[in-house]
Short mmCIF file of C-alpha atoms in Angstrom, two decimals:
data_model
loop_
_atom_site.label_atom_id
_atom_site.label_comp_id
_atom_site.label_asym_id
_atom_site.label_seq_id
_atom_site.Cartn_x
_atom_site.Cartn_y
_atom_site.Cartn_z
CA GLU P 172 -0.02 0.15 -0.06
CA THR P 173 1.55 3.29 -1.11
CA GLY P 174 1.23 6.53 1.09
CA VAL P 175 0.40 10.05 0.13
CA THR P 176 3.32 11.54 -2.04
CA GLN P 177 3.80 15.11 -3.01
CA SER P 178 5.97 16.78 -5.60
CA PRO P 179 8.32 18.84 -5.58
CA THR P 180 9.55 18.84 -2.06
CA HIS P 181 11.03 22.36 -2.29
CA LEU P 182 10.35 25.19 -4.50
CA ILE P 183 11.36 28.82 -4.84
CA LYS P 184 9.24 31.27 -6.86
CA THR P 185 9.28 35.07 -7.38
CA ARG P 186 6.28 37.25 -6.31
CA GLY P 187 3.72 37.55 -9.12
CA GLN P 188 4.62 34.06 -10.66
CA GLN P 189 2.30 30.94 -10.65
CA VAL P 190 2.95 27.61 -9.05
CA THR P 191 1.52 24.01 -9.40
CA LEU P 192 2.04 21.58 -6.68
CA ARG P 193 1.28 17.82 -6.97
CA CYS P 194 -0.19 15.13 -4.93
CA SER P 195 -0.64 11.30 -5.24
CA SER P 196 -3.24 10.08 -2.80
CA GLN P 197 -2.74 6.71 -0.83
CA SER P 198 -3.91 3.73 -2.58
CA GLY P 199 -7.73 3.30 -2.06
CA HIS P 200 -8.45 6.84 -1.15
CA ASN P 201 -10.59 9.12 -3.39
CA THR P 202 -10.79 12.33 -1.57
CA VAL P 203 -7.71 14.76 -1.37
CA SER P 204 -7.63 17.81 0.77
CA TRP P 205 -4.86 20.68 0.60
CA TYR P 206 -3.58 22.50 3.63
CA GLN P 207 -1.24 25.51 4.01
CA GLN P 208 1.02 25.66 7.07
CA ALA P 209 2.73 28.77 7.89
CA LEU P 210 5.90 28.57 10.24
CA GLY P 211 4.78 28.02 13.86
CA GLN P 212 1.09 27.68 13.06
CA GLY P 213 -1.04 24.57 12.48
CA PRO P 214 -2.17 23.65 9.01
CA GLN P 215 -5.07 25.65 7.39
CA PHE P 216 -7.79 23.92 5.31
CA ILE P 217 -7.63 25.23 1.69
CA PHE P 218 -10.00 22.90 -0.14
CA GLN P 219 -11.20 19.34 -0.78
CA TYR P 220 -11.54 17.41 -4.05
CA TYR P 221 -13.60 14.42 -4.61
CA ARG P 222 -14.73 12.91 -7.96
CA GLU P 223 -12.73 15.49 -9.72
CA GLU P 224 -14.55 18.44 -8.35
CA GLU P 225 -14.02 20.89 -5.28
CA ASN P 226 -16.73 20.03 -2.69
CA GLY P 227 -15.25 22.15 0.17
CA ARG P 228 -13.36 25.29 0.56
CA GLY P 229 -11.65 27.13 3.51
CA ASN P 230 -11.01 30.90 3.69
CA PHE P 231 -8.61 31.23 0.74
CA PRO P 232 -8.93 33.57 -2.22
CA PRO P 233 -9.87 32.45 -5.77
CA ARG P 234 -6.26 32.45 -6.97
CA PHE P 235 -5.84 29.35 -5.00
CA SER P 236 -7.40 26.59 -7.22
CA GLY P 237 -7.01 23.02 -7.82
CA LEU P 238 -7.70 19.83 -9.93
CA GLN P 239 -8.25 16.13 -9.28
CA PHE P 240 -7.71 13.58 -11.87
CA PRO P 241 -9.48 10.15 -12.52
CA ASN P 242 -6.74 8.42 -10.67
CA TYR P 243 -7.49 10.70 -7.58
CA SER P 244 -4.35 12.47 -7.80
CA SER P 245 -4.50 16.21 -7.41
CA GLU P 246 -2.87 19.60 -8.18
CA LEU P 247 -2.95 22.77 -6.17
CA ASN P 248 -2.40 25.94 -8.37
CA VAL P 249 -1.60 29.33 -6.82
CA ASN P 250 -1.57 32.46 -9.19
CA ALA P 251 -0.06 35.86 -8.57
CA LEU P 252 2.06 34.66 -5.72
CA GLU P 253 2.54 36.91 -2.66
CA LEU P 254 5.36 36.83 -0.05
CA ASP P 255 2.72 35.44 2.46
CA ASP P 256 2.20 32.36 0.31
CA SER P 257 5.50 31.15 1.47
CA ALA P 258 4.60 27.92 3.69
CA LEU P 259 4.51 24.25 3.79
CA TYR P 260 1.79 23.01 1.55
CA LEU P 261 0.34 19.68 2.70
CA CYS P 262 -1.92 17.12 0.90
CA ALA P 263 -4.08 14.86 2.84
CA SER P 264 -6.00 11.81 1.38
CA SER P 265 -9.04 10.21 2.81
CA ALA P 266 -11.10 7.03 2.03
CA THR P 267 -14.34 8.95 1.72
CA PRO P 268 -15.39 12.56 1.35
CA THR P 269 -17.60 12.59 4.54
CA GLY P 270 -18.02 10.69 7.62
CA TYR P 271 -15.68 9.08 10.09
CA THR P 272 -12.54 8.22 8.48
CA GLU P 273 -8.79 8.90 8.94
CA ALA P 274 -6.86 11.45 7.05
CA PHE P 275 -3.11 10.73 6.25
CA PHE P 276 -0.79 13.61 5.05
CA GLY P 277 2.09 13.70 2.38
CA GLN P 278 5.47 14.96 3.32
CA GLY P 279 4.69 18.47 2.10
CA THR P 280 6.02 20.93 -0.34
CA ARG P 281 7.92 23.71 1.13
CA LEU P 282 7.33 26.82 -1.05
CA THR P 283 9.29 30.02 -0.70
CA VAL P 284 8.23 33.26 -2.49
CA VAL P 285 10.88 35.93 -2.92
CA GLY J 10 -16.82 29.78 15.27
CA GLN J 11 -14.17 27.14 15.63
CA ASN J 12 -11.35 27.30 18.22
CA ILE J 13 -8.67 24.68 19.15
CA ASP J 14 -6.38 25.53 22.34
CA GLN J 15 -3.43 23.56 23.49
CA PRO J 16 -0.51 24.52 25.34
CA THR J 17 2.43 26.14 23.40
CA GLU J 18 5.28 24.15 24.82
CA MET J 19 6.06 21.54 27.25
CA THR J 20 9.15 19.89 28.58
CA ALA J 21 9.70 16.32 30.03
CA THR J 22 12.31 13.87 30.91
CA GLU J 23 13.25 10.61 29.05
CA GLY J 24 11.27 7.64 30.63
CA ALA J 25 8.70 9.86 32.01
CA ILE J 26 4.83 10.30 31.11
CA VAL J 27 3.42 13.54 29.60
CA GLN J 28 -0.13 14.63 29.01
CA ILE J 29 -0.84 17.14 26.40
CA ASN J 30 -4.17 18.69 26.67
CA CYS J 31 -6.56 19.98 23.94
CA THR J 32 -9.83 21.93 24.33
CA TYR J 33 -12.07 22.77 21.43
CA GLN J 34 -15.23 24.68 20.29
CA THR J 35 -16.54 23.91 16.78
CA SER J 36 -19.75 23.89 14.97
CA GLY J 37 -20.66 20.15 14.98
CA PHE J 38 -18.24 17.27 15.55
CA ASN J 39 -17.05 14.47 13.54
CA GLY J 40 -13.95 13.35 15.28
CA LEU J 41 -10.69 14.57 16.85
CA PHE J 42 -7.26 13.69 15.65
CA TRP J 43 -3.76 13.89 16.90
CA TYR J 44 -0.65 14.23 14.81
CA GLN J 45 2.97 14.35 15.45
CA GLN J 46 5.06 16.63 13.58
CA HIS J 47 8.91 17.00 13.42
CA ALA J 48 10.45 20.18 12.42
CA GLY J 49 10.23 20.69 8.79
CA GLU J 50 8.27 17.48 8.19
CA ALA J 51 4.57 16.54 7.39
CA PRO J 52 2.25 15.56 10.12
CA THR J 53 2.28 11.91 10.95
CA PHE J 54 -1.18 10.36 12.20
CA LEU J 55 -1.22 9.22 15.88
CA SER J 56 -4.80 8.72 16.85
CA TYR J 57 -8.53 9.33 15.94
CA ASN J 58 -11.27 9.62 18.55
CA VAL J 59 -14.96 9.82 17.66
CA LEU J 60 -16.61 8.35 20.66
CA ASP J 61 -15.95 9.44 24.32
CA GLY J 62 -13.23 7.24 26.16
CA LEU J 63 -9.76 6.24 25.87
CA GLU J 64 -7.93 4.86 22.83
CA GLU J 65 -4.57 3.19 23.33
CA LYS J 66 -1.88 2.46 20.80
CA GLY J 67 1.47 1.33 22.32
CA ARG J 68 3.04 4.16 24.17
CA PHE J 69 0.52 6.72 22.95
CA SER J 70 -3.10 7.01 24.38
CA SER J 71 -5.73 9.66 23.43
CA PHE J 72 -8.79 10.41 25.49
CA LEU J 73 -12.03 12.35 24.28
CA SER J 74 -14.92 13.80 26.31
CA ARG J 75 -17.27 15.39 23.78
CA SER J 76 -19.60 16.95 26.37
CA LYS J 77 -16.57 18.99 27.86
CA GLY J 78 -15.08 19.56 24.41
CA TYR J 79 -11.80 18.18 25.85
CA SER J 80 -9.06 15.66 24.58
CA TYR J 81 -5.65 14.77 25.85
CA LEU J 82 -2.63 12.78 24.20
CA LEU J 83 -0.83 10.69 26.77
CA LEU J 84 2.73 9.55 25.93
CA LYS J 85 4.44 7.01 28.08
CA GLU J 86 8.08 5.93 28.43
CA LEU J 87 9.20 9.10 26.61
CA GLN J 88 12.11 8.87 24.30
CA MET J 89 14.35 11.46 22.93
CA LYS J 90 12.80 10.99 19.39
CA ASP J 91 9.30 12.03 20.87
CA SER J 92 10.59 15.68 20.84
CA ALA J 93 8.30 17.13 18.17
CA SER J 94 5.10 19.20 17.91
CA TYR J 95 1.86 17.60 18.77
CA LEU J 96 -0.99 18.74 16.79
CA CYS J 97 -4.77 18.48 17.87
CA ALA J 98 -7.22 18.76 14.96
CA VAL J 99 -11.05 18.61 15.05
CA ARG J 100 -13.42 17.65 12.08
CA PRO J 101 -16.31 20.00 12.40
CA ASP J 102 -19.72 19.05 10.79
CA THR J 103 -19.15 20.63 7.45
CA GLY J 104 -20.15 17.81 5.09
CA PHE J 105 -16.55 17.26 4.02
CA GLN J 106 -13.04 16.24 5.64
CA LYS J 107 -12.03 19.64 6.69
CA LEU J 108 -9.73 19.54 9.73
CA VAL J 109 -9.23 22.40 12.00
CA PHE J 110 -5.92 22.56 13.73
CA GLY J 111 -4.50 24.05 16.92
CA THR J 112 -1.18 25.82 16.59
CA GLY J 113 0.45 22.66 18.24
CA THR J 114 2.38 21.77 21.33
CA ARG J 115 6.10 21.65 21.12
CA LEU J 116 7.33 18.85 23.26
CA LEU J 117 11.09 18.75 24.49
CA VAL J 118 12.26 15.63 25.77
CA SER J 119 15.54 15.82 27.73
CA PRO J 120 18.02 13.18 28.94
#
């Protein structure tokens, strides 16, 4: 059984640029959620994807968008990068989109915006 | 609103027992999670409570009281490698798998 994997592990971008982060969910998991974790803080929920559609969103602006593919893998896209977007971006997968189930995280992508 | 509170930092000695408390206020409740996070790494799942009571997994135990909005993580026989941040997260009743995290408790284990 494979775990949640994310790529790349580290990334440096310039303010105003766009970035795409990738996530492969754990085997058998059809739901992917994305989180942003600033230094010294807990992760903040960005959004969730299920059946290739966004079905839940946190307090993030529209320049944060995503995709989910038929194999349940997912992308997080951030446009018009700002310095405050520098953070660890985490992907979590679950077996179902609702209900009582565990969530497992990938190793994260460290994004630095300069 | 949603609010998760846990102590910022705790210290303990190798071999000892430590209890990390978490109190929460959320709109609805669909479970409480504990994660371990070493510096610069992703959170690692430790436990999941949805019903009141104690869940035990080796050296780690987690307790939940839904009526009190309270949980704790108990770590026994502390080892140096247990030095990490411990994140308490609640899944509110949103209809999807959103987790609301506290800021984490940094545990320092000394020899």
